[in-house]
mmCIF file of C-alpha atoms in Angstrom:
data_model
loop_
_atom_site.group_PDB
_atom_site.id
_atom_site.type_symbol
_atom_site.label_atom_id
_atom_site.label_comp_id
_atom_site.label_asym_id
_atom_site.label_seq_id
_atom_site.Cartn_x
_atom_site.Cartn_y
_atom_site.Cartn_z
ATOM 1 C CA UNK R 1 0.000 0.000 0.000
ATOM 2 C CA UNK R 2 1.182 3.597 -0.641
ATOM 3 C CA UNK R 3 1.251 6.370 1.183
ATOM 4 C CA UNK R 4 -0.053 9.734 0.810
ATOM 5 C CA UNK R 5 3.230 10.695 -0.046
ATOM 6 C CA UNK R 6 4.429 8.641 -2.542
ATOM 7 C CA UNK R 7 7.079 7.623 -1.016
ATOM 8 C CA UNK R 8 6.694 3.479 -0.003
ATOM 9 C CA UNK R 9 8.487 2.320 3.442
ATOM 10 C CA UNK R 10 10.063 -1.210 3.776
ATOM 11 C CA UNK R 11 6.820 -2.518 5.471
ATOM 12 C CA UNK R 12 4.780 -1.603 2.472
ATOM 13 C CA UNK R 13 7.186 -3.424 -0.132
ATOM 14 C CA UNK R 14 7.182 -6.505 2.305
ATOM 15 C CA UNK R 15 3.121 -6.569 2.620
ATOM 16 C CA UNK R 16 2.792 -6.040 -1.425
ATOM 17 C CA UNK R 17 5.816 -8.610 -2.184
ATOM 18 C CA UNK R 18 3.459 -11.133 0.369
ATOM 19 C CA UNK R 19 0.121 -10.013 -1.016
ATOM 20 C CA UNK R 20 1.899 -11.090 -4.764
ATOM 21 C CA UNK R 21 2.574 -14.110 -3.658
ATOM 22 C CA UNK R 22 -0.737 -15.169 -1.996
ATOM 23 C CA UNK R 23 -2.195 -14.493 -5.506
ATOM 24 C CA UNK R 24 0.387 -16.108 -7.156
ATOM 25 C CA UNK R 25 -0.242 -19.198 -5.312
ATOM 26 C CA UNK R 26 -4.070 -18.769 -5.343
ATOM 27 C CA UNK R 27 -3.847 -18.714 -9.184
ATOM 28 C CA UNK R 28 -1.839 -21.391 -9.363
ATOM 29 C CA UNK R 29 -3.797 -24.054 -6.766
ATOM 30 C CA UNK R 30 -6.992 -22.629 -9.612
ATOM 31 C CA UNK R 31 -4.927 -24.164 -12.428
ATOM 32 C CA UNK R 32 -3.163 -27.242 -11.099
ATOM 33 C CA UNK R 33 -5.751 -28.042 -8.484
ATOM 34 C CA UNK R 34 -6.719 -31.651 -10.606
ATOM 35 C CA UNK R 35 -3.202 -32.630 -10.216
ATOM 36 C CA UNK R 36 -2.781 -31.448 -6.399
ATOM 37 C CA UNK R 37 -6.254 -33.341 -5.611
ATOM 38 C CA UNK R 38 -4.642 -36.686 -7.092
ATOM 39 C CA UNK R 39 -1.287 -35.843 -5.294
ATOM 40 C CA UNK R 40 -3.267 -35.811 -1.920
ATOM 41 C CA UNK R 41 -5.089 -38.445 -2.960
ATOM 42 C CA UNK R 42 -1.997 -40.579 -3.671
ATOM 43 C CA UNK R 43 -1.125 -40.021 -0.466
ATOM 44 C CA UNK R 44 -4.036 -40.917 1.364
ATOM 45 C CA UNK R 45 -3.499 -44.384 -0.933
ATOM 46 C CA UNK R 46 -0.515 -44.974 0.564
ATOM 47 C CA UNK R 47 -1.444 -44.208 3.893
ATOM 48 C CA UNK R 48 -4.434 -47.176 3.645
ATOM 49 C CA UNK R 49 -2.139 -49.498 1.443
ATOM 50 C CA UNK R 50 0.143 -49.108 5.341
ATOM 51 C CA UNK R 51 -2.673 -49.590 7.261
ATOM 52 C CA UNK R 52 -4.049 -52.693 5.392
ATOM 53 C CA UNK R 53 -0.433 -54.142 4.925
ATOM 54 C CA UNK R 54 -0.168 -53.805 8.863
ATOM 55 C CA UNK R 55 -3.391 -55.687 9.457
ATOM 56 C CA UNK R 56 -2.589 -57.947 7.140
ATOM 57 C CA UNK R 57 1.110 -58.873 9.038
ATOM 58 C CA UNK R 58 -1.045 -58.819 12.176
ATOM 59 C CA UNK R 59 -3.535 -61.416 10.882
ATOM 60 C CA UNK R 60 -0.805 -63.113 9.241
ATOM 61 C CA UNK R 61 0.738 -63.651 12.570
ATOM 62 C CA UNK R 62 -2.361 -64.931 14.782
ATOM 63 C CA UNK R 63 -2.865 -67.525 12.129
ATOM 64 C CA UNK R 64 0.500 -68.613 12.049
ATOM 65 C CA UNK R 65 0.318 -68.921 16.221
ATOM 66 C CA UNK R 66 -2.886 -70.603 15.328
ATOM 67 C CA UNK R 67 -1.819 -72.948 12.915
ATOM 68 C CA UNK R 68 1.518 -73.767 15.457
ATOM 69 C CA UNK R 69 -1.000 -74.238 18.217
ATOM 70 C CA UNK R 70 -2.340 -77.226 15.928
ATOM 71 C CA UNK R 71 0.663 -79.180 15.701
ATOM 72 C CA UNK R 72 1.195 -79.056 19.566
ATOM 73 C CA UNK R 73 -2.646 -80.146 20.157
ATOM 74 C CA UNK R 74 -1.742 -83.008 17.157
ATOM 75 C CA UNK R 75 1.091 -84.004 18.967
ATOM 76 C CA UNK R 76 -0.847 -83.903 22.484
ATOM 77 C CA UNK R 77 -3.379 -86.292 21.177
ATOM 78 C CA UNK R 78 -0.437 -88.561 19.701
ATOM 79 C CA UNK R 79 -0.831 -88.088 16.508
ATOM 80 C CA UNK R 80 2.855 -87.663 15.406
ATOM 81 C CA UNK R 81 2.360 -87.672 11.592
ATOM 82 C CA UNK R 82 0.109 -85.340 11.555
ATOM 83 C CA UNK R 83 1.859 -83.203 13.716
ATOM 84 C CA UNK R 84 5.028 -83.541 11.512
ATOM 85 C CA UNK R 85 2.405 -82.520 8.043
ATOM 86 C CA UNK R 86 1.014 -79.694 9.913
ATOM 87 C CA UNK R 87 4.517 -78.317 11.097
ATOM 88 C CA UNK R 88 5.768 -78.338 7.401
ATOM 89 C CA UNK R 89 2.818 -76.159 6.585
ATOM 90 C CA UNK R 90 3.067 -73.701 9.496
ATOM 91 C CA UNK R 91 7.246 -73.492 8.008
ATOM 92 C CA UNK R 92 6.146 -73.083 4.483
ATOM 93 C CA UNK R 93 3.278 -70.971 4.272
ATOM 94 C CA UNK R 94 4.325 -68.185 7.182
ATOM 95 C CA UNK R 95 8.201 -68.377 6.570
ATOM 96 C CA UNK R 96 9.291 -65.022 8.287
ATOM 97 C CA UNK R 97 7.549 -65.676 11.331
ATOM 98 C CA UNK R 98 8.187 -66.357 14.728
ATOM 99 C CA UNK R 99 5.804 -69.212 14.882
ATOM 100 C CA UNK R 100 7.020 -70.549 11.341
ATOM 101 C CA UNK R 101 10.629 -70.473 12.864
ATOM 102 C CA UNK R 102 9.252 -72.622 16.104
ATOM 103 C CA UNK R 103 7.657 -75.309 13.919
ATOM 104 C CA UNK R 104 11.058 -76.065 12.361
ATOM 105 C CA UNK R 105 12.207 -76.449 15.553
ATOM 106 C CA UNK R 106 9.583 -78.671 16.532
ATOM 107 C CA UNK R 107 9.989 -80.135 12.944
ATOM 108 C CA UNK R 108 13.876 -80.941 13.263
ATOM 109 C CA UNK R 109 12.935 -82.697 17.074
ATOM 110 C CA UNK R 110 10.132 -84.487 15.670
ATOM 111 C CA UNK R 111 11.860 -86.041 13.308
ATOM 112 C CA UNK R 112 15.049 -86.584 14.983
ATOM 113 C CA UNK R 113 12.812 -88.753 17.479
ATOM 114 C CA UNK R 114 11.962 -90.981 14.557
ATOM 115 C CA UNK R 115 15.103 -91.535 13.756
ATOM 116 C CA UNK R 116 15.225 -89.667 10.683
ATOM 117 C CA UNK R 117 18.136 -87.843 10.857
ATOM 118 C CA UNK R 118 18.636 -86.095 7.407
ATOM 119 C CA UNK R 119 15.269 -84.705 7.176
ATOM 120 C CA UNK R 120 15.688 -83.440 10.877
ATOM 121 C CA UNK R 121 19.476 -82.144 9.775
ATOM 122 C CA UNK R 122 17.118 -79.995 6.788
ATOM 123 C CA UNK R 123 14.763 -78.702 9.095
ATOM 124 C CA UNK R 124 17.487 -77.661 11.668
ATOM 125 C CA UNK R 125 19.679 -75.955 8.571
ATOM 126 C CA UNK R 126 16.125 -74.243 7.157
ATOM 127 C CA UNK R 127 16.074 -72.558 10.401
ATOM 128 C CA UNK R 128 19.563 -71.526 10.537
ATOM 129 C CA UNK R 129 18.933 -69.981 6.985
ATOM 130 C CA UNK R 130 16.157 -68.093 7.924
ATOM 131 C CA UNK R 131 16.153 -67.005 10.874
ATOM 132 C CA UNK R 132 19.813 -67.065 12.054
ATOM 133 C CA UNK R 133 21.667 -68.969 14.523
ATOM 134 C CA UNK R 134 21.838 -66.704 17.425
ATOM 135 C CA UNK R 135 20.390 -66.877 20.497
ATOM 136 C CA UNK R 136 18.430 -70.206 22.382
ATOM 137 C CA UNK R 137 16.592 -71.250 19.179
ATOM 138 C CA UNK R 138 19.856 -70.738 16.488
ATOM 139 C CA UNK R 139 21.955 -72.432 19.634
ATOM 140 C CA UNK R 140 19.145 -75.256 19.498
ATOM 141 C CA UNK R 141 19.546 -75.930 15.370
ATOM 142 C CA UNK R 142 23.432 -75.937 15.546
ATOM 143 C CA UNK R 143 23.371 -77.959 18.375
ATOM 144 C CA UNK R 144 20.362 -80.151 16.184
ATOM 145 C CA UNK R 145 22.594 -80.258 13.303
ATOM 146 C CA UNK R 146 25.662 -81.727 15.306
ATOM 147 C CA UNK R 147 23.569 -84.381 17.039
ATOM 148 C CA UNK R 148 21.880 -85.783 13.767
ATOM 149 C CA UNK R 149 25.667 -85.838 12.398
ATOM 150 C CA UNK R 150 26.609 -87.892 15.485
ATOM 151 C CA UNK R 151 23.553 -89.940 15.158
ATOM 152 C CA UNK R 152 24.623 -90.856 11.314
ATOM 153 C CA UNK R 153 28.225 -91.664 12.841
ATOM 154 C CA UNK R 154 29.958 -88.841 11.521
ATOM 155 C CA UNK R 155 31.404 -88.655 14.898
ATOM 156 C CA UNK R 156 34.814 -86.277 13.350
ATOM 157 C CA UNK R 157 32.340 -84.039 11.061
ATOM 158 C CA UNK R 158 29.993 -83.596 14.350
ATOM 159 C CA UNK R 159 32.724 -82.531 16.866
ATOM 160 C CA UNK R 160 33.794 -79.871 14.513
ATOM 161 C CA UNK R 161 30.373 -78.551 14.436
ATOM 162 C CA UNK R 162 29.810 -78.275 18.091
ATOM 163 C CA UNK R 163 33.286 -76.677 18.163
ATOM 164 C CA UNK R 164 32.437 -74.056 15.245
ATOM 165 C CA UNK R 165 29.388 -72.994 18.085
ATOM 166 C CA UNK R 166 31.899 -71.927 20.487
ATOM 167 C CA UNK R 167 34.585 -70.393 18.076
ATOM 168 C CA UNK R 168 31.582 -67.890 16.594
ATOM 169 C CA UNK R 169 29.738 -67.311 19.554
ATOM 170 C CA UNK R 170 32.806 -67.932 22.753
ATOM 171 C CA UNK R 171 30.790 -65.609 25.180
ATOM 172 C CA UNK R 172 27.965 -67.404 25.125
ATOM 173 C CA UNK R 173 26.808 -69.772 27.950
ATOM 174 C CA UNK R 174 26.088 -72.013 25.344
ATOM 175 C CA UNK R 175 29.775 -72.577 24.557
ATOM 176 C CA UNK R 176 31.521 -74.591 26.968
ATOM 177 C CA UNK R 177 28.756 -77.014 26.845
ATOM 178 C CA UNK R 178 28.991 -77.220 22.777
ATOM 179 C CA UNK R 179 32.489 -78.016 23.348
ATOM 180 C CA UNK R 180 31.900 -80.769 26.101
ATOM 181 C CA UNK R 181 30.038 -82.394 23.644
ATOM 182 C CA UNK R 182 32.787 -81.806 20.729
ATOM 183 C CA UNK R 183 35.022 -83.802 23.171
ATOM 184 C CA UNK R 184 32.589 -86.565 23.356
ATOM 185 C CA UNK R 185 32.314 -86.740 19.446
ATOM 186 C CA UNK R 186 36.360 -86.726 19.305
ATOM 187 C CA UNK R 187 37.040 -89.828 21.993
ATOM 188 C CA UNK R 188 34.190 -91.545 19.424
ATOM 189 C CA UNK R 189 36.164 -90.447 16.224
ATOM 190 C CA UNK R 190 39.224 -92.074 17.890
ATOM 191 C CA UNK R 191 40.950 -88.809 18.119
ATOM 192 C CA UNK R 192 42.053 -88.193 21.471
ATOM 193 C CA UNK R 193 44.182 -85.178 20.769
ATOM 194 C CA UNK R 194 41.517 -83.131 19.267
ATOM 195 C CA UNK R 195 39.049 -84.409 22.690
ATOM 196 C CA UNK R 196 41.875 -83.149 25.509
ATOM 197 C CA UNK R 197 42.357 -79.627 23.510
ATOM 198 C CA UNK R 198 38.718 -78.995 23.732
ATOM 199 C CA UNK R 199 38.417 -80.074 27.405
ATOM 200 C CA UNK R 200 41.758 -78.076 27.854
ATOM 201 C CA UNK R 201 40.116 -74.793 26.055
ATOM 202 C CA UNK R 202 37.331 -75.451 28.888
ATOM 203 C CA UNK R 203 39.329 -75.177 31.362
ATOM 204 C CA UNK R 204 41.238 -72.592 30.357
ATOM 205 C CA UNK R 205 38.811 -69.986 28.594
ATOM 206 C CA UNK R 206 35.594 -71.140 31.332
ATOM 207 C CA UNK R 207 36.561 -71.632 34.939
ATOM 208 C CA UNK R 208 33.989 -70.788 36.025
ATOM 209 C CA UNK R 209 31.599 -73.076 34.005
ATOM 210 C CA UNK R 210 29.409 -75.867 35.732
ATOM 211 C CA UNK R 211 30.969 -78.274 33.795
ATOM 212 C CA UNK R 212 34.582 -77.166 34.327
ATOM 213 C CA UNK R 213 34.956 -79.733 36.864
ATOM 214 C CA UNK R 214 33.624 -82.561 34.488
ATOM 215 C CA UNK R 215 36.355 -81.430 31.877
ATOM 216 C CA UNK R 216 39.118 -81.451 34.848
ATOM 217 C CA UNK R 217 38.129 -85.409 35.634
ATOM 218 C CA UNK R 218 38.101 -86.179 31.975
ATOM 219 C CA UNK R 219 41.537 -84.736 31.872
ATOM 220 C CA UNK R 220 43.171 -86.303 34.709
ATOM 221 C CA UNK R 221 41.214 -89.845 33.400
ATOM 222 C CA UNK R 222 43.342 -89.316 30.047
ATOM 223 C CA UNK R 223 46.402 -88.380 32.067
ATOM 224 C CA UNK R 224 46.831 -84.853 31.012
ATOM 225 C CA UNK R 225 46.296 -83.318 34.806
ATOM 226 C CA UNK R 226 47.478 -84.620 38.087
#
């Protein structure tokens, strides 16, 4: 706005400069307002694809707890082959989930109780590939894959694997108990050497383990401590 005397102050230049813009922008919403409208409208899309996607994940998971529920109420009522068909299923058709991760658990122990060690040896690696071998449940499919190996009388091949536990993971509590068993698996591969370095490792890197003491007899019984 001017004033009286022609002359315009900085406010006035600011308020025209803003006033310009306004209807610069007004003009411009009147022109492209179509395109804005589907803009917001993507947006709002997206928002409800989220939304439905979430839902979806959260339905996903109750029916995969659901469906793992199943094979423990098959299993409850005896009914081992089924439980073993259902388990599959839970591991195939909700791979990603917690539950689907269980039921290859439950898979690899079902049938490693049924003696069939190299399907329980793929279930316990399917897990491992999935979903990792850390924590309990990856410390429970190593651990599964080593005992089917030692149940198929690769005695060497299974020591090694309990041993690879504890080289990854050595902080775990899980360790000097994988390589208690690796010592086992040696003394049955005929390789003593290999069975007192692992009970010596025991010794050494846990003293304060609950088994340390079982790893001192073993020594002294092989004649490597007084």
């Amino acid at each position: 706005m001017q004033r009286a005397h022609g002359r315009l102050t900085k406010k006035d230049l600011k308020e025209d400069e803003l006033v310009t813009r306004a209807l610069q922008m007004w003009a411009y919403i009147e022109q492209n307002y179509p395109k804005l409208l589907a803009g917001l409208g993507a947006i709002v899309v997206v928002a409800l694809a989220g939304m439905l996607i979430k839902n979806q994940s959260d339905q996903q998971t109750q029916a995969s707890i659901d469906a793992l529920g199943n094979v423990r109420i098959a299993l409850h009522q005896g009914k081992v082959e089924d439980a073993v068909f259902q388990a599959e299923r839970v591991a195939e058709e909700y791979t990603g989930k917690p539950a689907a991760g269980q039921a290859l658990l439950l898979l690899g122990g079902l049938h490693y109780d049924l003696g069939r060690y190299a399907e329980a040896q793929t279930a316990y690696q399917g897990y491992l590939s999935t979903y990792g071998d850390e924590g309990p449940a990856g410390y429970a499919a190593w651990g599964g894959i080593a005992a089917c190996l030692e149940e198929q009388g690769s005695y060497a091949e299974a020591a090694e694997k309990y041993a690879a536990y504890a080289d990854q993971y050595g902080t775990s509590p899980f360790a000097p108990i994988v390589l208690k068993e690796a010592s086992r698996c040696y003394v049955n591969a005929g390789d003593l050497e290999k069975a007192q370095g692992v009970l010596q490792r025991i010794v050494k890197d846990y003293p304060k383990s609950s088994i340390v003491r079982s790893a001192e007899a073993e020594l002294r019984q092989m004649g490597v401590m007084n």
